[in-house]
Coordinates of C-alpha atoms in Angstrom, one line a residue:
Chain A
M1 CA 67.9 -96.7 58.2
E2 CA 64.5 -96.8 59.9
F3 CA 65.4 -94.0 62.2
R4 CA 66.4 -91.8 59.3
N5 CA 63.1 -92.7 57.5
D6 CA 61.1 -91.7 60.7
C7 CA 63.0 -88.5 61.0
A8 CA 62.4 -87.7 57.4
K9 CA 58.7 -88.4 57.9
I10 CA 58.5 -86.2 61.0
N11 CA 60.3 -83.5 59.2
E12 CA 57.9 -83.7 56.4
M13 CA 54.9 -83.6 58.6
T14 CA 56.1 -80.6 60.6
A15 CA 57.2 -78.9 57.5
R16 CA 53.7 -79.2 56.3
V17 CA 52.3 -77.5 59.4
R18 CA 55.0 -74.8 59.3
M19 CA 54.1 -73.9 55.8
A20 CA 51.7 -71.0 55.9
E21 CA 48.1 -72.3 55.6
N22 CA 45.3 -69.9 55.2
G23 CA 41.9 -70.4 56.7
A24 CA 40.3 -72.0 53.7
Q25 CA 43.1 -74.6 53.4
L26 CA 42.9 -75.4 57.1
V27 CA 39.2 -76.0 56.9
S28 CA 39.5 -78.1 53.8
R29 CA 42.2 -80.2 55.4
L30 CA 40.4 -80.8 58.6
E31 CA 36.7 -80.9 57.6
G32 CA 37.0 -83.6 55.0
R33 CA 35.2 -83.9 51.7
Q34 CA 31.8 -85.0 50.8
S35 CA 31.4 -88.7 51.1
L36 CA 31.1 -90.7 47.9
R37 CA 30.1 -94.0 49.6
D38 CA 26.8 -94.3 47.8
I39 CA 28.0 -93.0 44.4
E40 CA 26.8 -96.2 42.8
P41 CA 25.6 -99.1 45.0
N42 CA 25.1 -101.3 41.9
I43 CA 28.8 -101.8 41.2
F44 CA 30.4 -101.3 44.6
P45 CA 30.1 -103.9 47.4
V46 CA 27.6 -103.4 50.1
D47 CA 29.2 -101.1 52.8
G48 CA 32.3 -101.1 50.6
G49 CA 31.6 -98.0 48.5
P50 CA 34.6 -95.6 47.9
G51 CA 35.2 -93.7 51.2
Q52 CA 37.5 -90.8 51.7
G53 CA 41.0 -91.7 50.6
D54 CA 40.1 -94.8 48.6
V55 CA 41.7 -95.6 45.3
V56 CA 39.7 -97.6 42.8
E57 CA 41.3 -99.2 39.8
F58 CA 39.2 -99.9 36.7
H59 CA 40.8 -102.6 34.8
G60 CA 39.8 -104.2 31.4
L61 CA 40.3 -104.6 27.7
E62 CA 39.4 -102.0 25.3
G63 CA 35.7 -101.6 24.6
T64 CA 34.6 -103.1 27.9
G65 CA 32.9 -100.1 29.3
K66 CA 35.4 -98.5 31.6
T67 CA 35.1 -94.9 30.2
E68 CA 31.3 -95.3 30.0
T69 CA 31.2 -96.2 33.7
L70 CA 33.4 -93.2 34.4
Y71 CA 30.9 -90.9 32.6
H72 CA 28.1 -92.4 34.6
L73 CA 29.9 -91.7 37.9
I74 CA 30.9 -88.2 36.8
T75 CA 27.4 -87.2 36.0
R76 CA 26.3 -88.5 39.4
C77 CA 28.9 -86.3 41.1
I78 CA 28.4 -83.1 39.2
M79 CA 24.6 -83.0 39.2
T80 CA 22.8 -80.9 41.8
V81 CA 21.3 -82.7 44.8
Q82 CA 17.8 -81.9 43.5
S83 CA 18.5 -83.8 40.3
G84 CA 19.8 -86.8 42.2
G85 CA 23.5 -86.0 42.3
L86 CA 26.1 -85.3 44.9
E87 CA 27.3 -81.7 43.9
V88 CA 31.0 -82.8 44.2
A89 CA 33.6 -81.1 41.9
V90 CA 35.7 -83.5 39.8
V91 CA 39.1 -83.2 38.2
F92 CA 39.5 -85.5 35.2
V93 CA 43.1 -86.1 34.1
D94 CA 43.1 -87.4 30.5
T95 CA 46.4 -89.0 29.5
D96 CA 45.5 -90.4 26.1
Y97 CA 43.1 -87.8 24.6
H98 CA 40.3 -90.2 25.1
F99 CA 37.8 -87.9 26.8
D100 CA 34.7 -87.4 24.8
M101 CA 32.9 -84.3 26.1
L102 CA 30.0 -84.6 23.7
R103 CA 29.3 -88.1 24.9
L104 CA 29.4 -87.0 28.5
V105 CA 27.0 -84.2 27.8
S106 CA 24.5 -86.6 26.2
V107 CA 24.7 -88.8 29.3
L108 CA 24.3 -85.8 31.5
E109 CA 21.3 -84.5 29.5
G110 CA 19.7 -87.9 29.7
R111 CA 20.0 -88.1 33.5
L112 CA 18.9 -84.5 34.0
A113 CA 15.8 -85.2 31.9
E114 CA 15.1 -88.3 34.0
G115 CA 15.4 -86.3 37.2
S116 CA 13.3 -83.3 36.3
K117 CA 9.6 -83.2 36.2
E118 CA 7.7 -83.0 32.9
G119 CA 7.4 -79.7 31.1
D120 CA 10.0 -78.4 33.5
G121 CA 11.4 -75.4 31.6
S122 CA 12.4 -74.7 28.0
E123 CA 15.5 -75.7 26.1
N124 CA 17.4 -72.7 27.4
E125 CA 16.9 -73.8 30.9
S126 CA 18.1 -77.3 30.4
E127 CA 21.2 -75.8 28.6
E128 CA 21.8 -73.7 31.7
R129 CA 21.5 -76.7 33.9
V130 CA 24.0 -78.6 31.8
R131 CA 26.4 -75.7 31.9
S132 CA 26.2 -75.3 35.6
C133 CA 26.8 -78.9 36.1
L134 CA 29.8 -78.8 33.8
C135 CA 31.3 -76.0 35.8
R136 CA 32.0 -78.6 38.5
L137 CA 34.2 -80.5 36.1
S138 CA 37.8 -79.7 35.1
V139 CA 39.6 -81.5 32.5
V140 CA 43.5 -81.7 32.1
H141 CA 45.4 -83.4 29.2
C142 CA 48.7 -84.8 29.9
N143 CA 51.0 -86.3 27.2
S144 CA 53.9 -87.8 29.1
S145 CA 54.6 -89.2 32.6
V146 CA 56.7 -86.3 33.5
Q147 CA 53.8 -83.9 32.7
L148 CA 51.5 -86.1 34.6
L149 CA 53.8 -85.9 37.7
L150 CA 54.2 -82.1 37.5
T151 CA 50.5 -81.6 36.9
L152 CA 49.6 -83.6 40.0
Q153 CA 52.0 -81.4 41.9
Y154 CA 50.3 -78.4 40.6
L155 CA 46.9 -79.8 41.4
E156 CA 47.9 -80.3 45.0
N157 CA 47.3 -76.5 45.4
T158 CA 43.9 -76.8 43.8
F159 CA 42.9 -79.6 46.1
S160 CA 43.9 -77.7 49.2
S161 CA 42.1 -74.5 48.2
Q162 CA 38.8 -76.0 47.0
P163 CA 37.1 -78.2 49.6
S164 CA 34.3 -79.1 47.2
L165 CA 36.7 -81.1 45.0
G166 CA 36.2 -84.6 46.1
L167 CA 37.1 -86.8 43.1
L168 CA 40.2 -87.2 41.0
I169 CA 39.9 -89.4 37.9
I170 CA 42.9 -90.5 35.9
D171 CA 42.1 -92.1 32.5
S172 CA 44.3 -93.9 32.1
I173 CA 47.3 -94.2 34.4
S174 CA 48.8 -96.9 32.3
S175 CA 49.1 -95.0 29.0
F176 CA 52.8 -94.2 29.4
Y177 CA 53.8 -97.8 30.4
W178 CA 55.6 -98.7 27.2
V179 CA 57.2 -95.3 26.6
D180 CA 58.6 -95.2 30.2
R181 CA 59.7 -98.8 30.0
F182 CA 61.8 -98.0 26.9
N183 CA 63.1 -94.7 28.3
G184 CA 64.3 -96.4 31.4
G185 CA 66.7 -98.7 29.7
E186 CA 67.6 -101.9 31.4
S187 CA 66.9 -100.9 35.0
T188 CA 63.4 -101.6 36.3
V189 CA 63.9 -98.9 38.9
C190 CA 64.4 -96.3 36.2
Q191 CA 61.6 -97.5 34.1
E192 CA 59.1 -97.2 37.0
A193 CA 60.5 -94.1 38.5
N194 CA 57.9 -91.6 37.2
L195 CA 55.0 -93.8 37.9
R196 CA 56.3 -94.5 41.4
K197 CA 56.6 -90.8 42.1
C198 CA 53.1 -90.3 40.8
A199 CA 51.8 -93.1 43.1
E200 CA 53.6 -91.6 46.0
L201 CA 52.2 -88.2 45.2
L202 CA 48.7 -89.6 44.9
N203 CA 49.1 -91.4 48.2
R204 CA 50.0 -88.0 49.8
L205 CA 47.0 -86.3 48.2
R206 CA 44.5 -88.9 49.3
R207 CA 45.9 -89.0 52.9
N208 CA 46.1 -85.3 53.4
Y209 CA 42.9 -84.2 51.6
G210 CA 40.7 -87.4 51.8
I211 CA 39.9 -87.3 48.0
V212 CA 38.7 -90.4 46.2
I213 CA 40.8 -91.5 43.2
F214 CA 39.5 -93.5 40.3
A215 CA 42.1 -94.7 37.8
T216 CA 41.7 -96.8 34.7
T217 CA 44.3 -99.2 33.5
H218 CA 44.3 -100.9 30.2
A219 CA 44.6 -104.7 30.2
I220 CA 47.5 -105.3 27.9
M221 CA 49.4 -108.1 29.7
R222 CA 48.4 -111.6 29.0
N223 CA 48.1 -114.1 31.8
Y224 CA 50.1 -117.1 30.9
G225 CA 48.6 -120.5 31.5
S226 CA 45.2 -120.3 30.0
D227 CA 45.7 -119.4 26.3
P228 CA 49.0 -120.0 24.6
G229 CA 48.3 -117.6 21.8
V230 CA 50.4 -114.8 20.4
S231 CA 51.0 -112.2 23.2
E232 CA 52.7 -109.0 24.0
V233 CA 56.3 -108.7 25.0
P234 CA 56.9 -111.2 27.8
G235 CA 56.1 -109.4 31.0
S236 CA 58.8 -110.7 33.3
S237 CA 59.1 -107.2 34.8
S238 CA 57.6 -105.6 37.9
S239 CA 54.4 -107.5 37.9
S240 CA 54.8 -110.5 40.1
S241 CA 51.9 -109.2 41.9
S242 CA 49.8 -109.0 44.9
R243 CA 48.2 -112.3 45.9
R244 CA 45.3 -110.4 47.4
W245 CA 43.7 -109.8 44.0
R246 CA 43.7 -113.4 43.0
S247 CA 40.4 -114.0 44.7
A248 CA 38.7 -112.2 41.9
D249 CA 37.7 -114.3 38.9
S250 CA 40.5 -114.5 36.4
A251 CA 38.0 -115.4 33.7
T252 CA 39.7 -113.2 31.2
D253 CA 43.3 -113.8 30.4
F254 CA 44.2 -110.2 30.4
D255 CA 43.8 -109.2 34.0
K256 CA 47.4 -109.5 35.1
P257 CA 48.5 -106.4 37.1
Y258 CA 51.6 -105.0 35.6
L259 CA 52.1 -101.5 37.0
C260 CA 54.7 -100.8 39.6
K261 CA 54.3 -102.0 43.2
A262 CA 54.0 -98.5 44.6
W263 CA 50.7 -98.1 42.7
Q264 CA 49.4 -101.5 43.5
R265 CA 50.0 -100.8 47.2
I266 CA 47.6 -97.8 47.3
V267 CA 44.8 -99.4 45.4
T268 CA 41.9 -100.3 47.7
H269 CA 39.2 -101.4 45.2
R270 CA 39.8 -103.2 41.9
M271 CA 37.1 -103.5 39.3
L272 CA 37.5 -105.8 36.3
F273 CA 35.5 -105.1 33.3
T274 CA 34.6 -107.7 30.7
K275 CA 32.3 -108.1 27.7
S276 CA 29.8 -110.8 28.3
H277 CA 27.3 -112.4 26.0
V278 CA 24.8 -110.6 23.8
S279 CA 21.4 -110.7 25.3
K280 CA 18.2 -111.9 23.5
D281 CA 17.3 -108.4 22.3
H282 CA 20.7 -108.1 20.6
K283 CA 22.1 -105.8 23.2
Q284 CA 25.8 -106.3 24.3
V285 CA 26.0 -107.0 28.0
F286 CA 29.0 -105.8 29.9
S287 CA 29.9 -107.0 33.4
T288 CA 32.0 -105.8 36.3
A289 CA 33.5 -107.7 39.2
C290 CA 34.6 -105.6 42.1
T291 CA 36.9 -106.6 44.9
S292 CA 38.2 -104.5 47.7
I293 CA 40.7 -104.9 50.5
M294 CA 38.0 -104.2 53.1
T295 CA 35.3 -106.6 52.2
K296 CA 35.4 -110.2 51.3
G297 CA 34.0 -111.7 48.1
V298 CA 33.3 -110.2 44.8
K299 CA 30.5 -107.9 43.8
R300 CA 29.3 -108.6 40.3
C301 CA 27.1 -106.5 38.1
S302 CA 26.0 -106.3 34.5
F303 CA 25.0 -103.4 32.4
H304 CA 24.0 -102.3 28.9
V305 CA 25.3 -99.2 27.3
M306 CA 22.5 -97.1 25.8
E307 CA 22.1 -93.8 24.1
D308 CA 21.9 -91.9 27.4
G309 CA 24.3 -93.8 29.5
I310 CA 24.5 -97.1 31.4
K311 CA 21.5 -99.1 32.3
F312 CA 22.1 -101.8 35.0
V313 CA 20.7 -105.3 34.8
C314 CA 21.6 -106.3 38.3
D315 CA 19.6 -109.1 39.7
K316 CA 20.7 -108.7 43.3
Chain B
M1 CA 62.7 -86.7 31.8
V2 CA 63.5 -83.1 31.5
I3 CA 67.1 -82.3 32.4
L4 CA 67.8 -79.1 34.3
R5 CA 70.2 -76.9 32.3
E6 CA 71.3 -73.3 32.3
G7 CA 68.8 -71.0 30.9
I8 CA 65.8 -73.4 31.1
C9 CA 64.1 -70.5 32.9
P10 CA 65.2 -67.1 34.4
G11 CA 67.1 -67.6 37.6
V12 CA 68.7 -70.9 36.6
N13 CA 72.4 -70.2 36.0
E14 CA 75.5 -72.3 36.2
E15 CA 76.0 -72.0 39.9
F16 CA 72.3 -72.9 40.6
I17 CA 72.7 -76.0 38.6
K18 CA 76.0 -76.9 40.3
A19 CA 74.5 -76.4 43.7
L20 CA 71.6 -78.7 42.8
Q21 CA 73.8 -81.3 41.3
S22 CA 75.7 -81.6 44.6
E23 CA 72.3 -82.7 46.1
D24 CA 71.9 -85.2 43.2
I25 CA 69.0 -83.2 41.6
K26 CA 69.5 -83.3 37.8
T27 CA 66.0 -83.3 36.3
V28 CA 63.0 -81.0 36.6
E29 CA 60.9 -83.7 38.2
D30 CA 63.4 -84.3 41.0
F31 CA 63.6 -80.6 41.6
V32 CA 59.8 -80.1 41.8
S33 CA 59.4 -83.2 44.1
C34 CA 61.8 -81.8 46.7
N35 CA 60.6 -79.5 49.4
P36 CA 62.2 -76.1 48.9
E37 CA 62.7 -75.5 52.6
E38 CA 64.8 -78.6 53.0
L39 CA 66.7 -77.8 49.8
A40 CA 67.5 -74.3 51.1
Q41 CA 68.9 -75.8 54.2
K42 CA 71.1 -78.4 52.5
C43 CA 72.6 -76.3 49.7
S44 CA 73.7 -72.8 49.5
L45 CA 70.7 -71.4 47.5
S46 CA 68.2 -69.0 48.9
Y47 CA 64.7 -70.2 49.7
K48 CA 63.2 -67.3 47.7
A49 CA 65.2 -68.2 44.6
L50 CA 64.2 -71.9 44.9
V51 CA 60.5 -71.1 45.3
A52 CA 60.5 -68.7 42.3
V53 CA 62.2 -71.1 40.0
R54 CA 59.9 -73.9 41.2
R55 CA 56.9 -71.8 40.3
V56 CA 58.1 -70.9 36.9
L57 CA 59.1 -74.5 36.1
L58 CA 55.7 -75.7 37.2
A59 CA 54.0 -73.1 35.1
Q60 CA 56.1 -74.1 32.0
Y61 CA 55.7 -77.8 32.2
T62 CA 52.4 -78.6 33.7
A63 CA 49.2 -78.9 31.8
F64 CA 46.4 -76.6 33.0
P65 CA 42.9 -77.7 33.8
V66 CA 40.1 -76.4 31.6
S67 CA 36.6 -76.0 33.0
G68 CA 34.1 -78.6 31.5
A69 CA 31.8 -75.8 30.4
D70 CA 34.5 -74.0 28.4
L71 CA 35.6 -77.3 26.9
Y72 CA 32.0 -78.1 25.8
E73 CA 31.6 -74.7 24.2
E74 CA 34.8 -75.0 22.2
L75 CA 33.9 -78.5 21.0
L76 CA 30.4 -77.5 19.9
S77 CA 31.8 -74.9 17.7
S78 CA 34.7 -76.8 16.3
T79 CA 33.8 -80.5 15.8
A80 CA 32.9 -81.4 12.2
I81 CA 31.8 -84.6 10.6
L82 CA 33.3 -85.3 7.2
S83 CA 31.4 -87.4 4.8
T84 CA 33.4 -90.1 3.1
G85 CA 31.5 -89.8 -0.2
N86 CA 30.2 -93.4 0.1
P87 CA 26.7 -93.4 1.6
S88 CA 26.9 -96.9 3.0
L89 CA 30.2 -96.3 4.6
D90 CA 28.8 -93.0 6.1
K91 CA 26.0 -95.0 7.6
L92 CA 28.5 -97.3 9.3
L93 CA 30.4 -94.4 10.6
D94 CA 27.4 -92.5 11.9
S95 CA 27.5 -89.9 9.1
G96 CA 31.2 -89.8 8.4
L97 CA 34.6 -89.2 9.9
Y98 CA 34.6 -87.2 13.1
T99 CA 37.2 -84.5 13.6
G100 CA 39.2 -85.0 16.8
E101 CA 39.3 -88.8 16.5
I102 CA 41.1 -91.6 14.9
T103 CA 39.2 -93.9 12.7
E104 CA 40.8 -97.2 11.6
L105 CA 40.3 -99.3 8.5
A106 CA 41.5 -102.8 9.0
G107 CA 41.7 -105.5 6.3
S108 CA 43.8 -108.1 4.7
P109 CA 45.9 -107.3 1.6
G110 CA 43.7 -106.5 -1.4
S111 CA 40.6 -105.8 0.7
G112 CA 40.4 -102.2 -0.6
K113 CA 41.8 -100.1 2.2
T114 CA 43.9 -97.9 0.0
Q115 CA 41.1 -97.4 -2.5
V116 CA 38.8 -96.3 0.3
C117 CA 41.4 -93.8 1.4
F118 CA 41.7 -92.5 -2.1
S119 CA 38.0 -92.0 -2.4
V120 CA 37.7 -90.3 1.0
A121 CA 40.6 -88.0 0.0
V122 CA 39.1 -87.2 -3.3
N123 CA 35.7 -86.5 -1.7
I124 CA 37.2 -84.2 1.0
S125 CA 39.3 -82.3 -1.5
H126 CA 36.7 -82.0 -4.2
Q127 CA 33.3 -82.0 -2.5
L128 CA 34.2 -80.3 0.8
K129 CA 37.1 -78.3 -0.6
Q130 CA 39.3 -78.9 2.3
T131 CA 43.0 -79.8 2.4
V132 CA 44.0 -83.4 3.1
F133 CA 47.4 -84.7 4.3
Y134 CA 48.1 -88.2 3.0
I135 CA 51.1 -90.0 4.5
D136 CA 52.1 -92.9 2.3
T137 CA 54.2 -95.6 3.9
K138 CA 53.8 -98.3 1.3
G139 CA 54.4 -96.6 -2.0
G140 CA 50.8 -97.2 -3.0
M141 CA 49.9 -93.6 -3.7
C142 CA 49.1 -93.2 -7.3
A143 CA 48.2 -89.8 -8.6
N144 CA 46.7 -91.3 -11.8
R145 CA 44.1 -93.2 -9.8
L146 CA 43.2 -90.0 -8.0
L147 CA 42.8 -88.2 -11.3
Q148 CA 40.7 -91.1 -12.6
M149 CA 38.3 -90.7 -9.6
L150 CA 38.1 -87.0 -10.0
Q151 CA 37.4 -87.3 -13.7
S152 CA 34.3 -89.3 -12.9
K153 CA 33.2 -86.6 -10.5
T154 CA 33.7 -83.6 -12.8
P155 CA 34.7 -83.1 -16.4
N156 CA 36.2 -79.6 -15.6
M157 CA 40.0 -79.8 -15.8
E158 CA 40.5 -76.8 -13.5
E159 CA 38.4 -78.2 -10.8
Q160 CA 40.3 -81.5 -11.0
M161 CA 43.6 -79.7 -10.7
E162 CA 42.3 -77.7 -7.8
A163 CA 41.2 -80.8 -6.0
L164 CA 44.5 -82.6 -6.7
Q165 CA 46.4 -79.6 -5.2
K166 CA 44.5 -79.9 -2.0
I167 CA 45.8 -83.4 -1.4
K168 CA 49.3 -83.2 0.0
V169 CA 51.3 -86.4 -0.2
L170 CA 54.2 -87.2 2.2
R171 CA 56.2 -90.3 1.7
V172 CA 57.9 -92.0 4.7
F173 CA 59.2 -95.6 4.8
D174 CA 60.2 -96.2 8.4
V175 CA 58.8 -95.4 11.8
F176 CA 61.4 -92.8 12.7
S177 CA 60.7 -90.7 9.6
L178 CA 57.0 -91.2 10.4
L179 CA 57.5 -89.8 13.9
A180 CA 59.6 -86.9 12.6
C181 CA 56.9 -86.2 9.9
L182 CA 54.1 -86.2 12.5
Q183 CA 56.1 -84.0 14.9
N184 CA 56.9 -81.6 12.0
L185 CA 53.2 -81.4 11.1
R186 CA 52.3 -80.7 14.6
S187 CA 54.8 -78.0 15.2
N188 CA 54.5 -76.0 12.0
G189 CA 53.3 -77.9 9.0
L190 CA 49.6 -77.8 9.7
Q191 CA 49.5 -74.1 10.5
K192 CA 51.4 -73.3 7.4
A193 CA 48.9 -75.3 5.3
S194 CA 45.9 -73.5 6.8
V195 CA 47.4 -70.1 6.2
G196 CA 47.4 -70.7 2.5
G197 CA 43.6 -70.6 2.4
G198 CA 41.6 -73.8 2.9
S199 CA 41.9 -75.4 6.2
V200 CA 43.3 -78.9 6.9
K201 CA 40.6 -81.2 8.0
A202 CA 42.0 -84.7 7.4
L203 CA 45.1 -86.7 7.8
M204 CA 45.5 -90.2 6.5
V205 CA 48.2 -92.7 7.2
D206 CA 48.4 -95.6 4.8
S207 CA 49.4 -97.8 6.5
V208 CA 50.5 -97.6 10.1
S209 CA 51.2 -101.3 10.4
A210 CA 53.6 -101.3 7.5
V211 CA 56.1 -99.3 9.5
L212 CA 55.3 -100.6 13.0
S213 CA 54.8 -104.3 12.7
S214 CA 58.5 -105.0 11.9
M215 CA 59.5 -103.3 15.2
L216 CA 57.2 -105.4 17.4
G217 CA 57.7 -108.8 18.8
G218 CA 60.4 -110.6 20.6
K219 CA 62.0 -108.7 23.5
Q220 CA 62.1 -105.4 21.7
N221 CA 60.8 -102.7 24.1
E222 CA 61.6 -100.0 21.6
G223 CA 58.8 -101.2 19.2
M224 CA 56.1 -100.8 21.8
S225 CA 57.3 -97.5 22.9
L226 CA 57.4 -96.2 19.2
L227 CA 53.9 -97.6 18.7
M228 CA 52.6 -95.7 21.7
Q229 CA 54.4 -92.5 20.6
V230 CA 52.9 -92.7 17.1
A231 CA 49.5 -93.2 18.6
G232 CA 50.1 -90.2 20.9
E233 CA 51.2 -88.0 18.1
L234 CA 48.2 -88.9 16.0
K235 CA 45.8 -88.2 18.9
M236 CA 47.4 -84.9 19.7
I237 CA 47.2 -83.8 16.1
A238 CA 43.5 -84.9 15.9
K239 CA 42.5 -83.1 19.1
D240 CA 44.6 -80.0 18.9
F241 CA 43.9 -79.1 15.3
N242 CA 40.5 -80.6 15.0
I243 CA 41.4 -83.0 12.3
A244 CA 39.9 -86.3 11.3
V245 CA 42.6 -89.0 11.3
L246 CA 42.1 -92.1 9.1
V247 CA 44.7 -94.9 9.5
T248 CA 44.9 -98.3 7.9
N249 CA 46.0 -101.5 9.6
H250 CA 46.5 -105.1 8.6
V251 CA 44.6 -108.0 10.2
T252 CA 45.5 -111.1 12.2
K253 CA 43.5 -114.0 13.5
D254 CA 42.6 -114.3 17.2
G255 CA 42.3 -117.5 19.2
N256 CA 39.0 -118.4 17.7
G257 CA 40.0 -117.9 14.1
H258 CA 38.2 -114.6 13.8
L259 CA 39.8 -111.7 12.1
K260 CA 41.0 -108.8 14.2
A261 CA 43.0 -105.7 13.7
G262 CA 46.7 -106.0 13.9
L263 CA 49.3 -104.3 16.1
G264 CA 48.0 -105.7 19.4
Q265 CA 46.1 -104.5 22.4
S266 CA 48.0 -101.4 23.2
W267 CA 47.4 -99.9 19.7
S268 CA 43.7 -100.9 19.7
H269 CA 43.0 -98.4 22.5
G270 CA 43.9 -95.5 20.2
P271 CA 41.3 -95.5 17.4
R272 CA 37.8 -94.6 18.4
T273 CA 36.1 -96.3 15.5
R274 CA 37.2 -99.4 13.5
V275 CA 35.9 -100.8 10.3
L276 CA 36.9 -104.2 9.0
L277 CA 37.0 -104.6 5.3
Q278 CA 36.7 -108.1 3.7
R279 CA 36.3 -109.6 0.3
I280 CA 33.2 -111.4 -0.3
E281 CA 33.8 -115.2 -0.6
G282 CA 33.1 -116.7 -4.0
A283 CA 32.8 -113.4 -5.7
G284 CA 36.0 -113.9 -7.7
T285 CA 37.5 -110.7 -8.9
S286 CA 34.5 -108.6 -8.2
S287 CA 35.1 -105.3 -6.6
L288 CA 32.4 -105.9 -3.9
R289 CA 33.5 -105.8 -0.3
T290 CA 31.9 -106.0 3.0
A291 CA 32.6 -103.5 5.7
T292 CA 31.9 -104.3 9.3
L293 CA 31.9 -101.9 12.2
T294 CA 33.9 -103.6 14.9
K295 CA 34.5 -100.8 17.4
S296 CA 32.4 -97.7 17.9
S297 CA 31.5 -95.4 20.8
R298 CA 28.3 -94.3 19.0
Q299 CA 26.8 -97.2 17.3
I300 CA 26.1 -100.9 18.0
T301 CA 29.0 -102.9 16.5
G302 CA 28.5 -105.8 14.1
F303 CA 26.8 -103.8 11.4
E304 CA 27.7 -104.9 8.0
E305 CA 27.4 -103.1 4.7
R306 CA 28.2 -104.3 1.3
N307 CA 29.7 -101.9 -1.1
D308 CA 31.2 -101.6 -4.5
L309 CA 34.5 -100.0 -4.2
I310 CA 34.9 -98.8 -7.8
M311 CA 33.5 -95.4 -7.3
D312 CA 33.6 -94.2 -10.9
K313 CA 30.8 -96.4 -12.2

């Protein structure tokens, strides 16, 4: 069985080389993408920022700031280097029609205003700058796991032909969990089939092209043991999960991983979002706790959500 | 899963399907995940035909990326904010109901959710002169009450009738008919309504929990799947047709005894804004209610407004 697997792998690798590759594709495969390691030192562990091929999972209840953090990271990527960005193109896959372009633009405008000098150009110029930044972002809407799988297949071509594309964001990868679970009937294998194929495809994308993947997952499964309240359907399914994530704080009772093993295997960083206390000046504080398979310990951080984006309150 | 059948795209005929089935490929996803070179070697189909069919299927079933700049342009020109007619509610909602989003009203029975829906419907049809679709799942729709509200806004009979005509009522009493109704609206109902002059700007579902809560709980997977499908349909309608969707929901108590919206965590990711309606304690049979903003992507939550729900005073 192993021998056959190896043969299949070799076949696949050589098949990839045999497929006609033009110059641009070759360069993009070999040269590697822009590094995103210092995309946000506040939330990622020291020396543990997302490198090429890393997969970061943003996990949390609704209203805990996951999407706001994504907007913050997107603006950092798409802005020009002069304004303090990384000039990296981003593909945003929106699976639950959650993406709020108007909110992203207000965060972007806020950061561009911060980065530019005073009296630097008229309104037209700032609109031009926003537009040119937005050209580095593409948005795709998917409404079923089949469409997600096929769209990722299609995007593979896009990644190979555009070396400036360094980041793929999927918000969120858990939206089809219940629909797939019902469609798969009694067999767990059938239920997870589409997500497993997506995870395998994402694994291939990150290995071959070195892109970074951020994916959000909603926290909908309650951890038993802490609070015997009313809960969702008993999750005795696929989620007897990875011990390696237990080191993070399980302060919330909703941080149980429930997606299929194929997905959990490729995740390299896990960020848990929670709503903390309300500070003295009546601002809601959100916190993140980031663990990764490469570093020990947990990197914690807090932030407020303001008009023009996230403001960190880190004390480290 | 999308099953491969004859005629799904040009080039896929019976022998094509039979040859693929011998390799255990029955669905579009399986076909697209396979390498066409390997497939050509294993079954008797030509590489060229396989690549061509693969390209057409991908074009048919994938979603295409849109550039951020284009999306922004489109949104700037099409997003609208619909006033609810009640200034304090408008203040809570940051000037009104936004198109392209779901707004949720949660409250216990008798807290005034249906009345608020009526007054919003009347405001949109009379003041803003736009069509409203009202999906009634509880049998609480009462045309006389709508007329009463309109009579307090204008004494002119013709205007009242015109406004009433713009409120289209659909009655469904179980979740399957609700899904069918939403899918119908999405595929042709909304376009037909906007052809007749006057565009559709709002869709209300009163209430979503009446049809869904009986399907949830226990070991029923179907209930959660139906809930996510209803949420998906509502969001697609809101986004694709630029409509403001207003839904009502019941309330339950959480671990600390505080009120929270019903239908659980999975549903709560759907609405963008949530307002909790409550009776004022000790006020007896007064029509005063408090509305609290419990979820918003634009404002600080926790805002409370007191208002009188009887609009025709």
